């Protein structure tokens, strides 16, 4: 059957309509789901920025939607909750507050972005062959994850003596007046060892080389602290304990090749973090450790219209409250950026 000119035009129109139907175009897309992402969503929702969409991830980087706080128990240092609450409860509340002001939250992971021109293009995991989602601005709040050692026994005693955040967990009763160990030789390890001496009976700082990598001032602080014993040339080998909690760490003195057990009730990893920046690598300026570089005092990245908030751009503070604060900054920066096109 031959098609008339009109029917061909109609088919073309319909195809175009279908393509347009598939092309979702957001004003702001938030990628991530921790305190930074939800705070940005709350601010933008209240500012009536629409369409406003958050991709909260589906086990992105191995962490549930809600981010790092979903991996811990009690949060005692987030202002406004004097009795404390679990990390998951806090994140559920943030999500609820974000939805209340109109942010659409989608439980999918973003696997690819094209930031070479605006509107930016965004693809969901498993949907890389489909039409991209378009967005006038992006807030990157994908967070970071603490590096782990994957020692034998680590899984069993994770959060039952083993932690990757001394500031977060150090003050809990199970660590009070007990011997603890910190692994690492950088500024974080020194800072965490010093911090833990407020609560611990003793802190072993376990360093794999014969020297610390930390800055001179931090080195001096740990060397001067009588509660800290630095074990140079030591590697952690195995986490040991009873049916519930960690009680010992097997270590290797690596110059003499001698293994022994250190009695410790807490083990804190301070061997660095990995920021979740793979999706923007090569498109946004990153520092030498992979964190997104922002213009100091702002959330602006090297790409106009792309803003970064939370741990993905913060190698220093890495706290829920600082992440939330930077999420607020990103929302206000994004709002100001969009206002120039009104
Ligand atoms: P994150 O919490 O890092 O969350 C980002 C999330 O975004 C990811 O986890 C993932 O779910 C999602 N995501 C990542 N990539 C993508 C993608 N491509 N697409 C879609 N989604 C994606 N801080 C405190 O202030 N107090 C505490 O008591 C405390 N306890 C802690 C205990 C532990 C065990 C840990 C690990 C951290 C703790 N912290 C604590 C630190 C705090 O959790 C972080 O500073 C904070 O969560 C960082 O928030 P964020 O918004 O940057 O994102
Ligand atoms: P870092 O500088 O990368 O140090 C990581 C430490 O962990 C190093 O000593 C490293 O050992 C050790 N390590 C890594 N993998 C290990 C493994 N598998 N087994 C045993 N040890 C291992 O990380 P950071 O201390 O988190 O610091 C990150 C950045 O933040 C730095 O720029 C730091 O200056 C900054 N920071 C600053 C402050 C401050 O100024 N107050 C506080 C915290 C962090 P090697 O040395 O042998 O490689």
Short mmCIF file of C-alpha atoms and ligand atoms in Angstrom, two decimals:
data_model
loop_
_atom_site.label_atom_id
_atom_site.label_comp_id
_atom_site.label_asym_id
_atom_site.label_seq_id
_atom_site.Cartn_x
_atom_site.Cartn_y
_atom_site.Cartn_z
CA UNK A 1 0.00 0.00 0.00
CA UNK A 2 1.27 3.48 -0.94
CA UNK A 3 1.25 6.18 1.73
CA UNK A 4 0.04 9.66 0.89
CA UNK A 5 2.20 12.71 1.61
CA UNK A 6 -0.15 13.66 4.48
CA UNK A 7 0.06 10.24 6.12
CA UNK A 8 3.89 10.34 5.91
CA UNK A 9 3.89 13.80 7.53
CA UNK A 10 1.56 12.50 10.26
CA UNK A 11 3.78 9.48 10.95
CA UNK A 12 6.81 11.80 11.18
CA UNK A 13 4.89 14.09 13.56
CA UNK A 14 3.89 11.16 15.73
CA UNK A 15 7.44 9.85 15.84
CA UNK A 16 8.66 13.28 16.88
CA UNK A 17 5.93 13.42 19.51
CA UNK A 18 7.02 10.02 20.84
CA UNK A 19 10.65 11.11 20.94
CA UNK A 20 9.66 14.31 22.75
CA UNK A 21 7.54 12.28 25.15
CA UNK A 22 10.60 10.20 26.01
CA UNK A 23 12.86 13.24 26.48
CA UNK A 24 12.47 14.12 30.12
CA UNK A 25 13.79 17.62 30.80
CA UNK A 26 14.45 18.56 34.45
CA UNK A 27 15.34 21.95 35.76
CA UNK A 28 17.57 20.42 38.42
CA UNK A 29 18.66 16.81 38.78
CA UNK A 30 20.20 15.76 42.09
CA UNK A 31 22.40 12.66 41.98
CA UNK A 32 22.86 11.04 45.39
CA UNK A 33 20.80 10.46 48.52
CA UNK A 34 22.75 11.42 51.63
CA UNK A 35 22.25 14.52 53.80
CA UNK A 36 23.71 16.77 51.06
CA UNK A 37 21.30 15.54 48.37
CA UNK A 38 18.20 15.71 50.58
CA UNK A 39 19.04 19.16 51.93
CA UNK A 40 19.53 20.43 48.37
CA UNK A 41 16.15 18.89 47.46
CA UNK A 42 14.37 20.53 50.39
CA UNK A 43 15.74 23.98 49.53
CA UNK A 44 14.98 23.68 45.80
CA UNK A 45 11.51 22.25 46.48
CA UNK A 46 10.67 25.15 48.77
CA UNK A 47 11.95 27.53 46.05
CA UNK A 48 9.40 25.89 43.70
CA UNK A 49 12.04 24.78 41.20
CA UNK A 50 10.26 22.31 38.90
CA UNK A 51 10.79 19.69 37.55
CA UNK A 52 13.10 18.70 40.38
CA UNK A 53 14.25 15.09 40.39
CA UNK A 54 16.59 13.14 42.64
CA UNK A 55 18.18 9.83 41.68
CA UNK A 56 18.82 8.22 45.05
CA UNK A 57 20.67 5.20 43.66
CA UNK A 58 19.98 1.51 43.97
CA UNK A 59 22.87 0.16 46.05
CA UNK A 60 25.10 2.68 44.26
CA UNK A 61 28.71 2.02 45.32
CA UNK A 62 27.40 -0.80 47.47
CA UNK A 63 25.52 1.59 49.80
CA UNK A 64 21.74 1.70 50.19
CA UNK A 65 19.72 4.76 49.22
CA UNK A 66 20.15 7.18 52.10
CA UNK A 67 23.93 7.00 51.95
CA UNK A 68 26.62 6.27 54.50
CA UNK A 69 24.44 6.93 57.54
CA UNK A 70 22.36 3.86 56.67
CA UNK A 71 25.45 1.78 57.44
CA UNK A 72 25.73 2.89 61.05
CA UNK A 73 23.72 2.60 64.23
CA UNK A 74 23.23 5.59 66.53
CA UNK A 75 23.76 9.20 65.42
CA UNK A 76 24.33 11.45 68.42
CA UNK A 77 25.89 14.54 66.89
CA UNK A 78 23.23 15.71 64.42
CA UNK A 79 21.72 18.83 66.02
CA UNK A 80 18.03 18.75 66.91
CA UNK A 81 17.91 15.17 68.16
CA UNK A 82 19.10 15.20 71.79
CA UNK A 83 18.17 11.55 72.29
CA UNK A 84 19.99 10.49 69.12
CA UNK A 85 18.52 8.23 66.47
CA UNK A 86 19.66 5.58 64.05
CA UNK A 87 21.24 6.63 60.78
CA UNK A 88 18.41 5.03 58.81
CA UNK A 89 15.75 6.85 60.84
CA UNK A 90 17.49 10.17 60.24
CA UNK A 91 17.71 9.53 56.49
CA UNK A 92 14.05 8.43 56.32
CA UNK A 93 13.05 11.73 57.92
CA UNK A 94 15.19 13.71 55.49
CA UNK A 95 13.61 11.85 52.56
CA UNK A 96 10.11 12.52 53.88
CA UNK A 97 10.85 16.23 54.29
CA UNK A 98 12.33 16.39 50.79
CA UNK A 99 9.29 14.68 49.21
CA UNK A 100 6.95 16.96 51.14
CA UNK A 101 8.28 19.98 49.24
CA UNK A 102 7.91 18.34 45.84
CA UNK A 103 11.16 16.62 44.89
CA UNK A 104 10.51 13.50 42.82
CA UNK A 105 12.76 10.74 44.17
CA UNK A 106 13.66 7.89 41.84
CA UNK A 107 15.36 4.74 43.14
CA UNK A 108 17.81 4.30 40.30
CA UNK A 109 21.54 4.79 39.85
CA UNK A 110 23.01 7.22 37.35
CA UNK A 111 25.77 5.57 35.35
CA UNK A 112 26.70 8.21 32.80
CA UNK A 113 26.50 11.97 32.27
CA UNK A 114 27.47 14.23 29.38
CA UNK A 115 28.38 17.66 30.67
CA UNK A 116 29.82 19.01 27.42
CA UNK A 117 26.81 21.24 26.68
CA UNK A 118 23.57 22.37 28.30
CA UNK A 119 21.06 20.93 28.85
CA UNK A 120 23.25 18.23 30.37
CA UNK A 121 22.53 14.61 29.47
CA UNK A 122 22.03 11.90 32.07
CA UNK A 123 21.65 8.14 31.69
CA UNK A 124 20.36 5.63 34.22
CA UNK A 125 22.14 2.36 34.88
CA UNK A 126 21.02 -0.37 32.44
CA UNK A 127 19.36 2.31 30.23
CA UNK A 128 22.43 3.65 28.46
CA UNK A 129 20.89 2.90 25.03
CA UNK A 130 17.76 4.93 25.75
CA UNK A 131 17.17 8.64 25.29
CA UNK A 132 19.04 10.60 27.97
CA UNK A 133 17.32 12.66 30.64
CA UNK A 134 18.03 16.35 30.09
CA UNK A 135 18.76 18.75 32.89
CA UNK A 136 19.51 22.49 33.06
CA UNK A 137 21.55 22.03 36.24
CA UNK A 138 22.97 19.10 38.17
CA UNK A 139 23.80 18.72 41.83
CA UNK A 140 26.34 16.00 42.39
CA UNK A 141 25.98 14.58 45.92
CA UNK A 142 27.19 11.03 45.40
CA UNK A 143 29.27 10.94 48.59
CA UNK A 144 32.28 8.81 49.35
CA UNK A 145 33.02 5.51 50.99
CA UNK A 146 35.70 4.64 53.53
CA UNK A 147 38.28 2.25 52.18
CA UNK A 148 38.23 -1.11 53.89
CA UNK A 149 40.90 -3.75 54.35
CA UNK A 150 38.73 -6.86 53.93
CA UNK A 151 40.57 -8.60 56.75
CA UNK A 152 39.39 -12.02 57.88
CA UNK A 153 36.85 -11.32 60.64
CA UNK A 154 36.09 -7.80 59.36
CA UNK A 155 32.60 -8.59 58.13
CA UNK A 156 31.71 -10.34 61.41
CA UNK A 157 32.86 -7.47 63.65
CA UNK A 158 31.94 -4.52 61.40
CA UNK A 159 30.13 -2.04 63.67
CA UNK A 160 30.73 -4.52 66.51
CA UNK A 161 34.12 -3.12 67.29
CA UNK A 162 35.29 -2.16 63.81
CA UNK A 163 34.45 1.24 62.38
CA UNK A 164 35.70 3.64 59.75
CA UNK A 165 34.75 6.78 61.65
CA UNK A 166 36.28 7.55 65.06
CA UNK A 167 34.51 10.90 65.35
CA UNK A 168 31.18 9.16 64.75
CA UNK A 169 31.60 6.04 66.86
CA UNK A 170 34.48 6.73 69.26
CA UNK A 171 32.33 8.02 72.09
CA UNK A 172 29.98 5.05 72.32
CA UNK A 173 30.08 3.17 75.66
CA UNK A 174 31.67 -0.03 74.30
CA UNK A 175 34.91 1.87 73.63
CA UNK A 176 35.14 3.71 76.97
CA UNK A 177 38.33 2.98 78.96
CA UNK A 178 39.23 0.18 76.57
CA UNK A 179 42.35 -0.34 74.42
CA UNK A 180 41.68 0.64 70.81
CA UNK A 181 43.63 0.58 67.55
CA UNK A 182 43.72 2.92 64.57
CA UNK A 183 45.13 1.77 61.22
CA UNK A 184 46.84 4.29 58.97
CA UNK A 185 49.65 6.79 59.03
CA UNK A 186 48.04 9.86 57.48
CA UNK A 187 46.45 12.96 59.00
CA UNK A 188 43.13 11.18 59.50
CA UNK A 189 44.74 8.34 61.44
CA UNK A 190 46.66 10.78 63.67
CA UNK A 191 43.60 12.95 64.21
CA UNK A 192 41.44 9.92 65.03
CA UNK A 193 44.04 8.42 67.37
CA UNK A 194 44.26 11.71 69.26
CA UNK A 195 40.49 12.01 69.37
CA UNK A 196 40.07 8.48 70.71
CA UNK A 197 42.42 9.08 73.64
CA UNK A 198 39.59 11.13 75.20
CA UNK A 199 37.72 7.86 75.76
CA UNK A 200 40.16 4.98 75.43
CA UNK A 201 42.55 3.57 78.03
CA UNK A 202 45.17 3.31 75.27
CA UNK A 203 45.36 3.73 71.51
CA UNK A 204 47.66 1.77 69.21
CA UNK A 205 48.44 3.51 65.95
CA UNK A 206 49.25 0.79 63.44
CA UNK A 207 51.48 2.03 60.62
CA UNK A 208 52.66 -0.22 57.81
CA UNK A 209 55.86 1.73 57.09
CA UNK A 210 58.62 2.99 59.39
CA UNK A 211 57.27 6.53 59.26
CA UNK A 212 54.04 8.49 59.26
CA UNK A 213 52.68 10.16 56.18
CA UNK A 214 50.84 12.79 58.26
CA UNK A 215 51.82 16.48 58.44
CA UNK A 216 54.56 17.40 60.92
CA UNK A 217 52.16 19.01 63.36
CA UNK A 218 49.94 15.94 63.46
CA UNK A 219 52.95 13.66 63.87
CA UNK A 220 54.13 15.71 66.84
CA UNK A 221 50.71 15.53 68.44
CA UNK A 222 50.55 11.74 68.35
CA UNK A 223 54.17 11.37 69.43
CA UNK A 224 53.54 13.63 72.43
CA UNK A 225 50.32 11.90 73.48
CA UNK A 226 51.17 9.46 76.26
CA UNK A 227 48.09 7.33 75.60
CA UNK A 228 49.19 6.59 72.02
CA UNK A 229 51.68 3.88 71.14
CA UNK A 230 52.80 3.93 67.51
CA UNK A 231 53.47 0.48 66.11
CA UNK A 232 55.60 1.12 63.02
CA UNK A 233 56.17 -1.64 60.45
CA UNK A 234 52.97 -3.36 61.47
CA UNK A 235 50.20 -4.75 59.28
CA UNK A 236 46.79 -5.83 60.50
CA UNK A 237 46.21 -9.53 59.78
CA UNK A 238 42.91 -10.66 61.33
CA UNK A 239 40.06 -9.34 63.49
CA UNK A 240 39.35 -11.71 66.37
CA UNK A 241 36.66 -11.74 69.01
CA UNK A 242 33.94 -13.59 70.86
CA UNK A 243 30.48 -14.44 69.53
CA UNK A 244 29.49 -10.76 69.63
CA UNK A 245 32.33 -8.27 69.71
CA UNK A 246 35.92 -7.69 68.64
CA UNK A 247 38.44 -8.44 71.40
CA UNK A 248 41.80 -8.77 69.58
CA UNK A 249 43.63 -7.83 66.43
CA UNK A 250 46.24 -10.15 65.02
CA UNK A 251 49.13 -8.06 63.65
CA UNK A 252 52.31 -8.75 61.73
CA UNK A 253 55.58 -7.03 62.63
CA UNK A 254 56.72 -6.88 59.02
CA UNK A 255 60.50 -6.43 59.42
CA UNK A 256 60.85 -9.44 61.71
CA UNK A 257 57.93 -11.32 60.13
CA UNK A 258 56.46 -11.95 63.58
CA UNK A 259 52.71 -12.29 64.22
CA UNK A 260 51.07 -11.63 67.56
CA UNK A 261 47.68 -10.68 69.04
CA UNK A 262 46.97 -7.23 70.34
CA UNK A 263 44.10 -6.98 72.85
CA UNK A 264 41.79 -4.25 71.49
CA UNK A 265 38.04 -3.67 71.77
CA UNK A 266 37.89 -1.20 68.94
CA UNK A 267 39.53 -1.01 65.54
CA UNK A 268 39.26 2.14 63.46
CA UNK A 269 40.22 2.29 59.79
CA UNK A 270 41.76 5.55 58.66
CA UNK A 271 43.30 4.45 55.38
CA UNK A 272 41.53 6.95 53.18
CA UNK A 273 38.20 7.40 51.44
CA UNK A 274 37.12 6.95 47.85
CA UNK A 275 34.87 9.72 46.54
CA UNK A 276 32.13 8.56 44.14
CA UNK A 277 33.31 10.60 41.17
CA UNK A 278 33.65 7.98 38.43
CA UNK A 279 30.66 9.33 36.51
CA UNK A 280 32.19 12.81 36.16
CA UNK A 281 35.86 11.83 35.76
CA UNK A 282 37.37 13.69 32.80
CA UNK A 283 34.47 16.17 32.68
CA UNK A 284 34.74 18.02 35.99
CA UNK A 285 38.01 19.05 37.65
CA UNK A 286 38.98 16.65 40.43
CA UNK A 287 41.83 16.99 42.93
CA UNK A 288 44.71 14.52 43.03
CA UNK A 289 42.75 12.16 45.30
CA UNK A 290 39.64 12.19 43.10
CA UNK A 291 37.44 14.65 45.04
CA UNK A 292 35.46 17.22 43.04
CA UNK A 293 37.12 20.62 43.16
CA UNK A 294 34.75 23.44 44.07
CA UNK A 295 35.36 27.19 43.98
CA UNK A 296 36.19 27.97 47.64
CA UNK A 297 33.18 29.11 49.62
CA UNK A 298 30.75 27.86 46.95
CA UNK A 299 29.49 24.58 45.49
CA UNK A 300 30.46 25.57 41.93
CA UNK A 301 32.50 23.05 39.97
CA UNK A 302 34.62 23.65 36.87
CA UNK A 303 31.47 23.16 34.73
CA UNK A 304 28.95 25.98 34.84
CA UNK A 305 25.61 24.60 36.02
CA UNK A 306 27.12 21.59 37.82
CA UNK A 307 27.34 21.89 41.60
CA UNK A 308 28.85 19.51 44.13
CA UNK A 309 27.87 18.97 47.76
CA UNK A 310 28.75 16.65 50.62
CA UNK A 311 31.57 14.16 50.94
CA UNK A 312 32.11 13.98 47.18
CA UNK A 313 33.85 17.38 47.47
CA UNK A 314 35.05 17.26 51.08
CA UNK A 315 38.05 15.15 52.05
CA UNK A 316 38.39 16.86 55.41
CA UNK A 317 35.23 17.18 57.52
CA UNK A 318 33.08 14.31 56.16
CA UNK A 319 30.16 14.72 58.58
CA UNK A 320 26.41 14.59 58.10
CA UNK A 321 25.93 18.17 59.24
CA UNK A 322 28.68 19.60 57.00
CA UNK A 323 27.23 17.62 54.08
CA UNK A 324 23.78 19.01 54.79
CA UNK A 325 25.25 22.53 54.96
CA UNK A 326 26.94 22.14 51.60
CA UNK A 327 23.70 20.73 50.12
CA UNK A 328 22.02 23.98 51.11
CA UNK A 329 24.83 25.92 49.39
CA UNK A 330 24.43 23.86 46.21
CA UNK A 331 20.68 24.52 46.11
CA UNK A 332 21.15 28.27 46.53
CA UNK A 333 23.95 28.33 43.93
CA UNK A 334 21.81 26.32 41.48
CA UNK A 335 18.81 28.58 42.03
CA UNK A 336 20.91 31.66 41.35
CA UNK A 337 22.40 30.03 38.24
CA UNK A 338 18.92 29.21 36.85
CA UNK A 339 17.55 32.69 37.58
CA UNK A 340 19.71 34.18 34.80
CA UNK A 341 17.62 32.28 32.20
CA UNK A 342 14.23 33.45 33.47
P1 LIG B 1 26.56 9.92 51.35
O1 LIG B 1 26.00 9.68 52.70
O2 LIG B 1 27.94 9.48 51.08
O3 LIG B 1 25.53 9.27 50.32
C1 LIG B 1 25.66 9.37 48.97
C2 LIG B 1 24.76 8.31 48.39
O4 LIG B 1 24.36 8.66 47.07
C3 LIG B 1 25.45 6.96 48.18
O5 LIG B 1 25.65 6.27 49.35
C4 LIG B 1 24.51 6.30 47.21
O6 LIG B 1 23.41 5.72 47.91
C5 LIG B 1 24.05 7.48 46.37
N1 LIG B 1 24.77 7.50 45.08
C6 LIG B 1 26.11 7.43 44.88
N2 LIG B 1 26.38 7.41 43.57
C7 LIG B 1 25.20 7.47 42.93
C8 LIG B 1 24.82 7.45 41.56
N3 LIG B 1 25.73 7.37 40.58
N4 LIG B 1 23.50 7.51 41.25
C9 LIG B 1 22.57 7.59 42.24
N5 LIG B 1 22.87 7.59 43.55
C10 LIG B 1 24.16 7.52 43.89
N6 LIG B 1 28.54 11.67 60.28
C11 LIG B 1 28.03 12.32 61.35
O7 LIG B 1 27.84 13.51 61.27
N7 LIG B 1 27.68 11.65 62.49
C12 LIG B 1 27.83 10.31 62.63
O8 LIG B 1 27.54 9.75 63.70
C13 LIG B 1 28.35 9.58 61.52
N8 LIG B 1 28.51 8.25 61.59
C14 LIG B 1 29.02 7.56 60.51
C15 LIG B 1 29.21 6.19 60.61
C16 LIG B 1 29.71 5.48 59.53
C17 LIG B 1 29.89 3.99 59.65
C18 LIG B 1 30.07 6.16 58.32
C19 LIG B 1 30.63 5.41 57.14
C20 LIG B 1 29.92 7.55 58.24
C21 LIG B 1 29.42 8.26 59.33
N9 LIG B 1 29.27 9.64 59.28
C22 LIG B 1 28.72 10.31 60.35
C23 LIG B 1 29.66 10.42 58.09
C24 LIG B 1 28.41 10.71 57.24
O9 LIG B 1 27.71 9.52 57.03
C25 LIG B 1 28.81 11.35 55.92
O10 LIG B 1 29.63 12.47 56.14
C26 LIG B 1 27.57 11.78 55.14
O11 LIG B 1 26.65 10.72 55.04
C27 LIG B 1 27.95 12.26 53.77
O12 LIG B 1 26.77 12.63 53.14
P2 LIG B 1 26.65 12.86 51.57
O13 LIG B 1 25.39 13.61 51.42
O14 LIG B 1 27.88 13.42 51.01
O15 LIG B 1 26.42 11.45 50.91
P1 LIG B 2 45.95 9.46 53.35
O1 LIG B 2 46.77 10.69 53.50
O2 LIG B 2 45.79 8.87 52.00
O3 LIG B 2 46.62 8.37 54.30
C1 LIG B 2 46.18 7.06 54.30
C2 LIG B 2 47.08 6.27 55.24
O4 LIG B 2 46.59 4.94 55.29
C3 LIG B 2 48.54 6.21 54.79
O5 LIG B 2 49.40 6.31 55.89
C4 LIG B 2 48.63 4.83 54.15
O6 LIG B 2 49.90 4.23 54.30
C5 LIG B 2 47.65 4.04 55.00
N1 LIG B 2 47.12 2.91 54.27
C6 LIG B 2 46.48 2.92 53.06
N2 LIG B 2 46.13 1.68 52.72
C7 LIG B 2 46.56 0.87 53.73
C8 LIG B 2 46.50 -0.52 53.94
N3 LIG B 2 45.94 -1.33 53.05
N4 LIG B 2 47.04 -1.01 55.08
C9 LIG B 2 47.60 -0.21 55.99
N5 LIG B 2 47.69 1.13 55.85
C10 LIG B 2 47.17 1.66 54.71
O7 LIG B 2 44.47 9.64 53.90
P2 LIG B 2 43.92 10.57 55.07
O8 LIG B 2 44.77 10.49 56.26
O9 LIG B 2 42.47 10.23 55.19
O10 LIG B 2 44.06 12.03 54.48
C11 LIG B 2 43.41 12.39 53.23
C12 LIG B 2 43.64 13.87 52.97
O11 LIG B 2 42.92 14.64 53.95
C13 LIG B 2 45.10 14.27 53.12
O12 LIG B 2 45.37 15.26 52.18
C14 LIG B 2 45.18 14.84 54.51
O13 LIG B 2 46.23 15.79 54.66
C15 LIG B 2 43.81 15.50 54.66
N6 LIG B 2 43.40 15.55 56.07
C16 LIG B 2 43.78 16.64 56.77
C17 LIG B 2 43.47 16.73 58.12
C18 LIG B 2 43.90 17.94 58.90
O14 LIG B 2 44.57 18.77 58.34
N7 LIG B 2 43.51 18.07 60.15
C19 LIG B 2 42.79 15.69 58.77
C20 LIG B 2 42.42 14.57 58.01
C21 LIG B 2 42.76 14.51 56.66
P3 LIG B 2 51.19 4.74 53.48
O15 LIG B 2 51.58 6.02 54.08
O16 LIG B 2 52.11 3.63 53.74
O17 LIG B 2 50.76 4.84 52.06
#
